Coordinates of C-alpha atoms in Angstrom, one line a residue:
X20 CA -0.1 0.0 -0.2
X21 CA 1.5 3.7 -0.7
X22 CA 1.7 6.1 1.9
X23 CA -1.1 8.1 -0.1
X24 CA -3.3 5.4 0.3
X25 CA -3.0 5.0 4.0
X26 CA -5.7 6.5 6.2
X27 CA -4.2 9.8 7.7
X28 CA -4.7 10.6 11.8
X29 CA -4.2 13.9 13.7
X30 CA -3.0 13.0 17.2
X31 CA -3.4 16.3 19.7
X32 CA -2.1 15.6 23.2
X33 CA -2.1 17.8 26.0
X34 CA 1.5 19.4 26.5
X35 CA 2.3 17.4 29.6
X36 CA 4.4 13.9 30.0
X37 CA 1.6 11.8 31.5
X38 CA -1.0 13.1 28.1
X39 CA 1.8 12.5 25.9
X40 CA 2.8 8.9 27.0
X41 CA -0.5 7.2 26.1
X42 CA -1.4 8.6 23.0
X43 CA 1.9 8.1 21.8
X44 CA 1.6 4.8 22.6
X45 CA -2.1 4.5 21.1
X46 CA -0.3 6.2 17.7
X47 CA 1.9 3.5 17.7
X48 CA -0.7 0.7 17.6
X49 CA -2.5 2.6 14.9
X50 CA 0.7 2.6 12.5
X51 CA 0.9 -1.1 12.9
X52 CA -2.5 -1.1 11.5
X53 CA -1.4 0.7 8.2
X54 CA -2.4 4.3 9.6
X55 CA 0.2 7.4 9.4
X56 CA 0.1 9.7 12.6
X57 CA 0.6 13.7 13.0
X58 CA 1.6 13.7 16.0
X59 CA 1.1 17.5 17.4
X60 CA 3.2 19.0 20.5
X61 CA 3.9 22.3 21.5
X62 CA 7.3 23.6 20.2
X63 CA 8.7 23.0 23.5
X64 CA 7.9 19.7 24.3
X65 CA 8.9 18.9 20.6
X66 CA 12.2 19.2 21.7
X67 CA 12.2 18.2 25.0
X68 CA 10.8 14.7 23.5
X69 CA 13.3 14.6 20.2
X70 CA 16.7 15.0 23.1
X71 CA 15.2 12.2 25.4
X72 CA 14.3 9.9 21.9
X73 CA 18.0 10.6 20.7
X74 CA 18.0 6.8 20.3
X75 CA 17.8 5.5 17.0
X76 CA 14.1 3.5 16.4
X77 CA 12.2 5.2 19.6
X78 CA 9.9 6.7 17.3
X79 CA 8.6 4.3 14.7
X80 CA 8.4 5.1 11.2
X81 CA 4.8 6.2 10.6
X82 CA 4.6 8.7 13.0
X83 CA 5.5 12.6 12.4
X84 CA 6.4 14.6 14.9
X85 CA 4.9 18.1 14.3
X86 CA 5.4 21.1 16.5
X87 CA 2.6 24.2 17.3
X88 CA 3.9 27.5 19.6
X89 CA 2.2 27.2 23.2
X90 CA 2.0 31.1 23.5
X91 CA 4.4 31.4 26.0
X92 CA 7.6 33.9 25.5
X93 CA 11.1 32.0 25.9
X94 CA 11.4 33.3 29.3
X95 CA 8.3 32.0 30.4
X96 CA 7.8 29.0 32.6
X97 CA 6.7 25.9 29.8
X98 CA 6.6 23.0 32.5
X99 CA 3.5 25.4 34.1
X100 CA 0.7 23.9 33.1
X101 CA -1.8 26.2 34.9
X102 CA 0.0 28.8 33.4
X103 CA -1.0 28.0 30.0
X104 CA -4.1 26.6 29.8
X105 CA -6.0 29.6 29.4
X106 CA -4.2 31.0 26.0
X107 CA -3.8 27.4 24.4
X108 CA -6.5 27.6 22.4
X109 CA -5.8 31.1 20.8
X110 CA -2.0 30.1 20.8
X111 CA -3.1 26.9 18.5
X112 CA -6.3 27.2 16.6
X113 CA -4.7 29.1 13.7
X114 CA -2.2 26.8 12.9
X115 CA -3.7 23.7 13.7
X116 CA -6.7 24.6 11.4
X117 CA -3.9 25.4 8.5
X118 CA -2.4 22.1 9.3
X119 CA -5.9 20.4 9.2
X120 CA -6.6 21.8 5.5
X121 CA -2.7 21.4 4.1
X122 CA -2.2 17.6 5.2
X123 CA -6.1 16.8 4.3
X124 CA -6.7 15.0 7.8
X125 CA -10.5 13.7 8.0
X126 CA -9.9 12.3 11.6
X127 CA -8.6 13.7 15.1
X128 CA -7.6 11.9 18.1
X129 CA -7.8 14.7 20.4
X130 CA -6.6 14.7 24.4
X131 CA -10.4 15.5 26.5
X132 CA -7.9 18.3 27.9
X133 CA -7.9 19.7 24.5
X134 CA -11.9 19.7 24.0
X135 CA -11.5 22.9 22.7
X136 CA -10.3 21.7 19.5
X137 CA -13.3 20.1 18.9
X138 CA -15.4 22.9 17.9
X139 CA -12.4 23.8 15.2
X140 CA -12.3 20.2 13.8
X141 CA -15.7 19.4 12.9
X142 CA -16.4 23.1 11.5
X143 CA -13.3 22.0 9.5
X144 CA -15.2 19.0 8.3
X145 CA -12.8 16.4 10.6
X146 CA -14.7 13.9 12.7
X147 CA -13.1 13.3 16.4
X148 CA -12.6 11.1 18.8
X149 CA -11.7 12.5 22.3
X150 CA -9.0 10.6 24.2
X151 CA -9.3 10.4 28.2
X152 CA -6.0 10.6 29.8
X153 CA -7.7 9.4 33.2
X154 CA -10.4 6.9 34.4
X155 CA -13.8 6.1 33.2
X156 CA -14.7 7.1 36.4
X157 CA -13.2 10.6 36.7
X158 CA -14.6 11.3 33.2
X159 CA -18.0 10.2 34.7
X160 CA -17.1 12.9 37.7
X161 CA -16.2 15.7 35.0
X162 CA -19.5 14.9 33.2
X163 CA -21.3 15.2 36.5
X164 CA -19.6 18.7 37.5
X165 CA -22.6 20.9 36.7
X166 CA -25.0 18.4 39.1
X167 CA -22.5 19.0 41.7
X168 CA -22.7 22.8 41.5
X169 CA -26.5 22.4 41.1
X170 CA -26.1 20.7 44.3
X171 CA -24.5 23.1 46.1
X172 CA -21.5 20.6 46.6
X173 CA -19.0 23.0 44.4
X174 CA -19.8 26.7 43.5
X175 CA -19.1 27.5 40.0
X176 CA -15.3 28.9 40.8
X177 CA -14.4 25.3 42.4
X178 CA -14.9 26.3 46.1
X179 CA -15.5 23.5 48.1
X180 CA -19.0 24.7 49.6
X181 CA -20.2 21.1 51.4
X182 CA -17.6 18.7 52.6
X183 CA -18.6 15.1 52.0
X184 CA -18.3 12.6 50.0
X185 CA -19.3 12.9 46.7
X186 CA -20.9 9.3 46.0
X187 CA -19.3 8.5 42.4
X188 CA -17.3 5.4 41.5
X189 CA -14.9 5.2 43.2
X190 CA -16.4 7.8 46.2
X191 CA -14.0 10.9 46.8
X192 CA -14.0 13.4 48.9
X193 CA -15.3 16.7 47.5
X194 CA -12.0 18.9 47.8
X195 CA -10.5 16.0 46.3
X196 CA -12.2 16.7 42.6
X197 CA -9.7 16.6 40.3
X198 CA -10.3 20.2 39.2
X199 CA -10.6 21.3 42.9
X200 CA -7.1 20.0 44.1
X201 CA -5.7 21.0 40.5
X202 CA -5.8 24.8 41.6
X203 CA -3.6 25.8 43.2
X204 CA -5.1 29.4 43.6
X205 CA -8.0 30.5 43.9
X206 CA -8.1 31.8 40.4
X207 CA -6.9 28.7 38.7
X208 CA -9.2 26.7 40.5
X209 CA -12.2 29.0 38.9
X210 CA -10.3 28.4 35.4
X211 CA -9.9 24.9 35.7
X212 CA -13.8 24.6 36.6
X213 CA -14.7 27.0 34.0
X214 CA -13.1 25.2 31.6
X215 CA -14.4 21.8 32.1
X216 CA -18.3 23.7 32.2
X217 CA -17.4 24.9 28.9
X218 CA -16.0 22.2 27.0
X219 CA -18.3 19.9 28.6
X220 CA -20.9 21.4 26.0
X221 CA -19.0 20.4 23.2
X222 CA -18.4 16.7 23.7
X223 CA -21.4 15.6 22.1
X224 CA -19.3 16.5 19.1
X225 CA -17.2 14.0 19.1
X226 CA -17.3 10.6 17.7
X227 CA -16.4 8.4 20.6
X228 CA -14.5 8.5 24.2
X229 CA -11.5 6.4 23.8
X230 CA -10.5 5.3 27.2
X231 CA -7.0 4.2 28.8
X232 CA -8.8 1.4 30.7
X233 CA -10.5 -2.1 30.0
X234 CA -14.1 -3.4 30.6
X235 CA -13.7 -5.3 32.7
X236 CA -11.7 -2.8 35.5
X237 CA -13.9 -0.2 35.1
X238 CA -17.4 -1.8 34.4
X239 CA -19.8 0.6 36.3
X240 CA -17.8 3.9 35.2
X241 CA -17.9 3.0 31.5
X242 CA -21.3 2.7 31.2
X243 CA -21.7 6.2 32.3
X244 CA -19.3 7.4 29.4
X245 CA -21.0 8.3 26.3
X246 CA -19.6 6.0 23.6
X247 CA -17.0 4.7 25.4
X248 CA -14.5 3.2 23.6
X249 CA -11.8 1.0 26.3
X250 CA -8.6 0.2 24.8
X251 CA -6.2 0.0 28.0
X252 CA -3.8 -0.6 29.4
X253 CA -1.9 1.2 26.4
X254 CA 1.7 0.6 27.7
X255 CA 4.6 0.9 25.5
X256 CA 6.7 -2.1 24.8
X257 CA 9.0 -2.4 27.6
X258 CA 11.8 -2.2 25.1
X259 CA 10.7 1.1 23.1
X260 CA 9.7 4.2 25.9
X261 CA 7.7 6.8 24.2
X262 CA 6.7 10.0 25.0
X263 CA 9.2 10.7 28.0
X264 CA 10.5 14.1 28.4
X265 CA 13.8 12.9 30.4
X266 CA 16.4 10.4 29.7
X267 CA 16.2 7.3 31.3
X268 CA 18.8 5.7 33.4
X269 CA 18.9 2.4 32.1
X270 CA 21.8 1.3 35.3
X271 CA 19.0 0.9 37.7
X272 CA 18.2 -2.4 35.7
X273 CA 21.6 -3.5 36.0
X274 CA 21.4 -3.2 39.6
X275 CA 17.6 -4.7 40.1
X276 CA 19.8 -7.8 38.8
X277 CA 21.5 -8.0 41.6
X278 CA 18.1 -8.2 43.9
X279 CA 16.3 -11.0 45.7
X280 CA 13.1 -11.5 44.2
X281 CA 10.3 -9.6 45.6
X282 CA 12.5 -7.4 47.8
X283 CA 12.9 -3.8 46.2
X284 CA 10.5 -0.8 46.8
X285 CA 10.1 1.3 43.7
X286 CA 9.7 5.1 44.4
X287 CA 8.4 7.5 41.8
X288 CA 6.4 10.6 41.8
X289 CA 5.6 10.9 37.7
X290 CA 6.6 14.3 36.3
X291 CA 4.8 16.8 38.0
X292 CA 4.6 16.3 41.5
X293 CA 6.9 18.7 43.9
X294 CA 7.7 17.9 47.7
X295 CA 9.0 20.7 49.8
X296 CA 12.3 20.3 51.8
X297 CA 10.7 18.9 55.1
X298 CA 8.4 16.3 53.3
X299 CA 11.4 15.2 50.9
X300 CA 13.5 14.4 53.7
X301 CA 11.1 12.6 55.5
X302 CA 10.8 10.6 52.4
X303 CA 13.9 9.8 52.6
X304 CA 14.6 8.6 55.8
X305 CA 11.1 6.5 56.0
X306 CA 13.4 4.7 53.1
X307 CA 16.3 4.5 54.7
X308 CA 14.5 3.0 57.9
X309 CA 12.7 0.6 56.7
X310 CA 15.9 -1.5 55.8
X311 CA 14.6 -2.7 52.8
X312 CA 16.5 -2.1 48.9
X313 CA 14.8 0.6 47.1
X314 CA 14.9 2.6 44.2
X315 CA 13.8 6.0 44.4
X316 CA 13.3 8.4 41.1
X317 CA 14.4 12.1 41.7
X318 CA 14.0 13.7 39.0
X319 CA 15.3 17.4 38.5
X320 CA 12.8 19.9 40.2
X321 CA 11.5 17.1 42.6
X322 CA 12.2 19.1 45.8
X323 CA 12.5 22.7 46.6
X324 CA 15.1 23.8 49.4
X325 CA 17.4 20.4 49.5
X326 CA 20.8 21.0 47.5
X327 CA 22.9 18.3 45.7
X328 CA 25.2 18.0 48.2
X329 CA 22.3 16.8 50.8
X330 CA 21.1 14.5 48.3
X331 CA 24.6 13.4 47.4
X332 CA 25.2 12.9 51.6
X333 CA 22.3 10.6 51.6
X334 CA 23.2 8.8 48.5
X335 CA 26.6 7.7 50.8
X336 CA 24.5 6.8 53.8
X337 CA 22.4 4.3 52.1
X338 CA 24.9 3.1 49.4
X339 CA 24.7 -0.7 49.1
X340 CA 20.6 -0.6 49.8
X341 CA 19.3 2.2 47.7
X342 CA 19.5 3.3 44.7
X343 CA 18.8 7.0 43.4
X344 CA 17.8 7.8 40.0
X345 CA 17.3 10.9 37.8
X346 CA 14.7 9.4 35.5
X347 CA 13.7 5.3 35.1
X348 CA 12.4 3.1 32.3
X349 CA 9.3 2.6 34.6
X350 CA 7.7 -0.4 32.8
X351 CA 10.6 -2.0 32.9
X352 CA 11.1 -1.4 36.4
X353 CA 7.8 -3.1 37.2
X354 CA 7.9 -5.6 35.1
X355 CA 11.3 -6.7 37.0
X356 CA 11.1 -9.8 39.2
X357 CA 13.1 -8.1 42.0
X358 CA 10.6 -5.6 42.4
X359 CA 7.9 -6.0 45.8
X360 CA 5.9 -2.6 45.9
X361 CA 5.0 0.6 44.0
X362 CA 4.8 4.0 46.2
X363 CA 3.4 6.1 44.0
X364 CA 1.7 9.3 43.3
X365 CA -1.1 7.2 41.7
X366 CA -1.4 8.9 38.1
X367 CA -3.2 7.2 35.8
X368 CA -0.2 5.8 33.6
X369 CA 1.4 4.9 36.5
X370 CA -2.0 3.2 38.0
X371 CA -2.3 0.9 34.8
X372 CA 1.4 0.3 34.4
X373 CA 1.3 -0.9 38.2
X374 CA -1.8 -3.0 37.7
X375 CA -0.3 -4.3 33.8
X376 CA 2.5 -5.9 36.1
X377 CA 0.7 -7.0 39.5
X378 CA 2.8 -4.5 41.7
X379 CA 0.9 -3.6 44.9
X380 CA 1.0 0.0 45.9
X381 CA 1.6 2.2 48.1
X382 CA -0.1 5.2 47.8
X383 CA 0.6 9.1 47.9
X384 CA -1.3 11.3 45.6
X385 CA -0.5 14.9 45.1
X386 CA -3.1 16.5 43.2
X387 CA -6.0 16.4 40.3
X388 CA -7.1 12.5 39.7
X389 CA -4.3 10.9 41.9
X390 CA -6.9 10.8 44.6
X391 CA -9.8 9.2 42.6
X392 CA -7.3 6.6 41.7
X393 CA -5.9 6.0 45.2
X394 CA -9.9 5.4 46.2
X395 CA -10.1 2.7 43.3
X396 CA -6.5 1.0 44.7
X397 CA -7.5 1.2 47.7
X398 CA -11.1 0.7 48.4
X399 CA -12.2 -1.1 45.1
X400 CA -9.6 -3.2 43.7
X401 CA -8.0 -3.6 46.7
X402 CA -4.3 -3.6 45.8
X403 CA -2.8 -1.2 47.8
X404 CA -2.8 0.9 50.9
X405 CA -2.9 4.5 52.0
X406 CA -0.4 7.0 53.7
X407 CA -1.8 9.4 56.0
X408 CA -0.8 12.8 56.9
X409 CA 0.1 14.1 60.4
X410 CA -1.5 17.4 62.0
X411 CA 1.1 19.4 60.2
X412 CA 0.3 17.9 56.7
X413 CA 3.4 15.6 56.5
X414 CA 3.6 12.0 55.7
X415 CA 6.6 11.0 58.5
X416 CA 8.8 8.3 57.9
X417 CA 7.4 6.1 60.5
X418 CA 4.5 6.2 58.5
X419 CA 6.2 5.5 55.2
X420 CA 8.2 2.5 57.5
X421 CA 4.8 1.1 58.5
X422 CA 2.6 0.9 55.9
X423 CA 5.4 -0.1 53.7
X424 CA 6.0 -3.1 56.1
X425 CA 1.9 -3.8 56.4
X426 CA 1.6 -4.3 52.9
X427 CA 4.8 -6.3 52.0
X428 CA 3.0 -8.7 54.6
X429 CA 0.1 -8.7 53.5
X430 CA -0.6 -11.9 51.0
X431 CA -4.3 -10.8 50.2
X432 CA -3.2 -7.8 48.6
X433 CA -0.6 -9.4 46.7
X434 CA -3.0 -12.0 45.4
X435 CA -5.4 -9.2 43.8
X436 CA -2.9 -7.3 42.5
X437 CA -2.0 -10.8 40.4
X438 CA -5.5 -11.4 39.4
X439 CA -5.7 -8.1 38.1
X440 CA -2.4 -8.6 36.7
X441 CA -3.6 -11.5 34.4
X442 CA -7.2 -9.6 34.0
X443 CA -5.1 -6.4 32.3
X444 CA -2.9 -8.9 30.4
X445 CA -5.9 -10.8 28.7
X446 CA -7.7 -7.6 27.5
X447 CA -5.0 -6.3 25.6
X448 CA -4.0 -9.6 24.0
X449 CA -6.2 -10.9 20.7
X450 CA -9.4 -12.0 21.8
X451 CA -9.1 -9.6 24.8
X452 CA -11.9 -6.8 25.1
X453 CA -9.5 -4.0 24.4
X454 CA -7.9 -5.7 21.5
X455 CA -11.3 -6.0 19.9
X456 CA -12.6 -2.1 20.4
X457 CA -9.0 -1.1 19.1
X458 CA -9.7 -3.0 15.9
X459 CA -13.2 -1.5 16.2
X460 CA -11.5 1.5 16.1
X461 CA -9.4 0.9 13.1
X462 CA -12.4 -0.4 11.0
X463 CA -14.3 2.8 11.5
X464 CA -11.6 5.4 11.0
X465 CA -10.2 3.5 8.0
X466 CA -14.1 3.1 6.8
X467 CA -14.7 7.0 7.3
X468 CA -11.4 7.9 5.2
X469 CA -12.3 6.6 2.8
X470 CA -16.3 6.4 2.1
X471 CA -17.3 3.7 -0.6
X472 CA -18.8 5.2 -3.6

């Protein structure tokens, strides 16, 4: 088949690493089925991605990496999500429209956090599938936000008016609703909530909602999502990372090879969580106190107020027992037989990866949908334990040591994690529910790219 005859799909992720990774994996799957993908990043992320993927063959042929400005100046912080959410539509729309026309795009897969693009695309005659980078439960909660405001749980600025458990699946506290907890200031909270209310009205323009989950994992929540198509877990083959903005330290795999099976505590907080100096040091001391081997990902700018000297001294103190790395090949770490548990911020990608590899969780959510994911892990699936803060809001070293020890003694949690691993793996192999849904998507896009007659 010539390139010209292959269906072309534009993929539009929200410009944050946790959004780029699953959409890159979906793109890879579509390329395997003969599609050409135009993958759109902001100019800033485009540069970071190409630098991190400098190794040959990390981006498969068939995926064309394109870039658009994000509207921020060179001196502004392009990693501050709150800063550019407001300006993205204005900064990107004109260039996006030109690309749709010049590249003859008929289909777009747009991140749900880029729902503003629905109007632009459908006006241009493009069919759109929305992609949910969070759970089906959180998508259902998003659609339910107007009702929560109507019921007086929140106001239209995202302020919590009634502190209560919101009975969604799974239940969460009102203050833990993603768009509330994501707002670091009242102004940002208002921007988030208003943005959801505005873009919710556009969601009926989408042909379907692609979800990075699987039917057996969220049957109740998926029933609440209009035209849901669960394709997850969308995770890259362990040999080929995609969508990461930081180079991975592969030496950690050699270190894992030297550890006993089921012995290592793996600690990673994703790409955007930040700990202050007190909390960072308490976590370090908790890991040392556990007396177990551990591997801790401390990416650049993960903490404020802790210098390299302190970190070097800590590395020296735990030498032989603990390993600190800048960024890890998470898939390969979680699938390694020496890993015993995952101390995680409970981002949705990490949650899906942990479930796929059957690793139990020690949950430490930071913001956004992570509290909902913790509720799933601890209250619904029963594959982890929750860390609690003291009166000063700190997770103490004693709490870390105690919860890790408790988790690693709990054979029931380990057994449930193993069962979920089996279900997750079964969903993505030939004949599995997510695999069947992927074929449905492929056939739909192919047919509608080349209407008969």
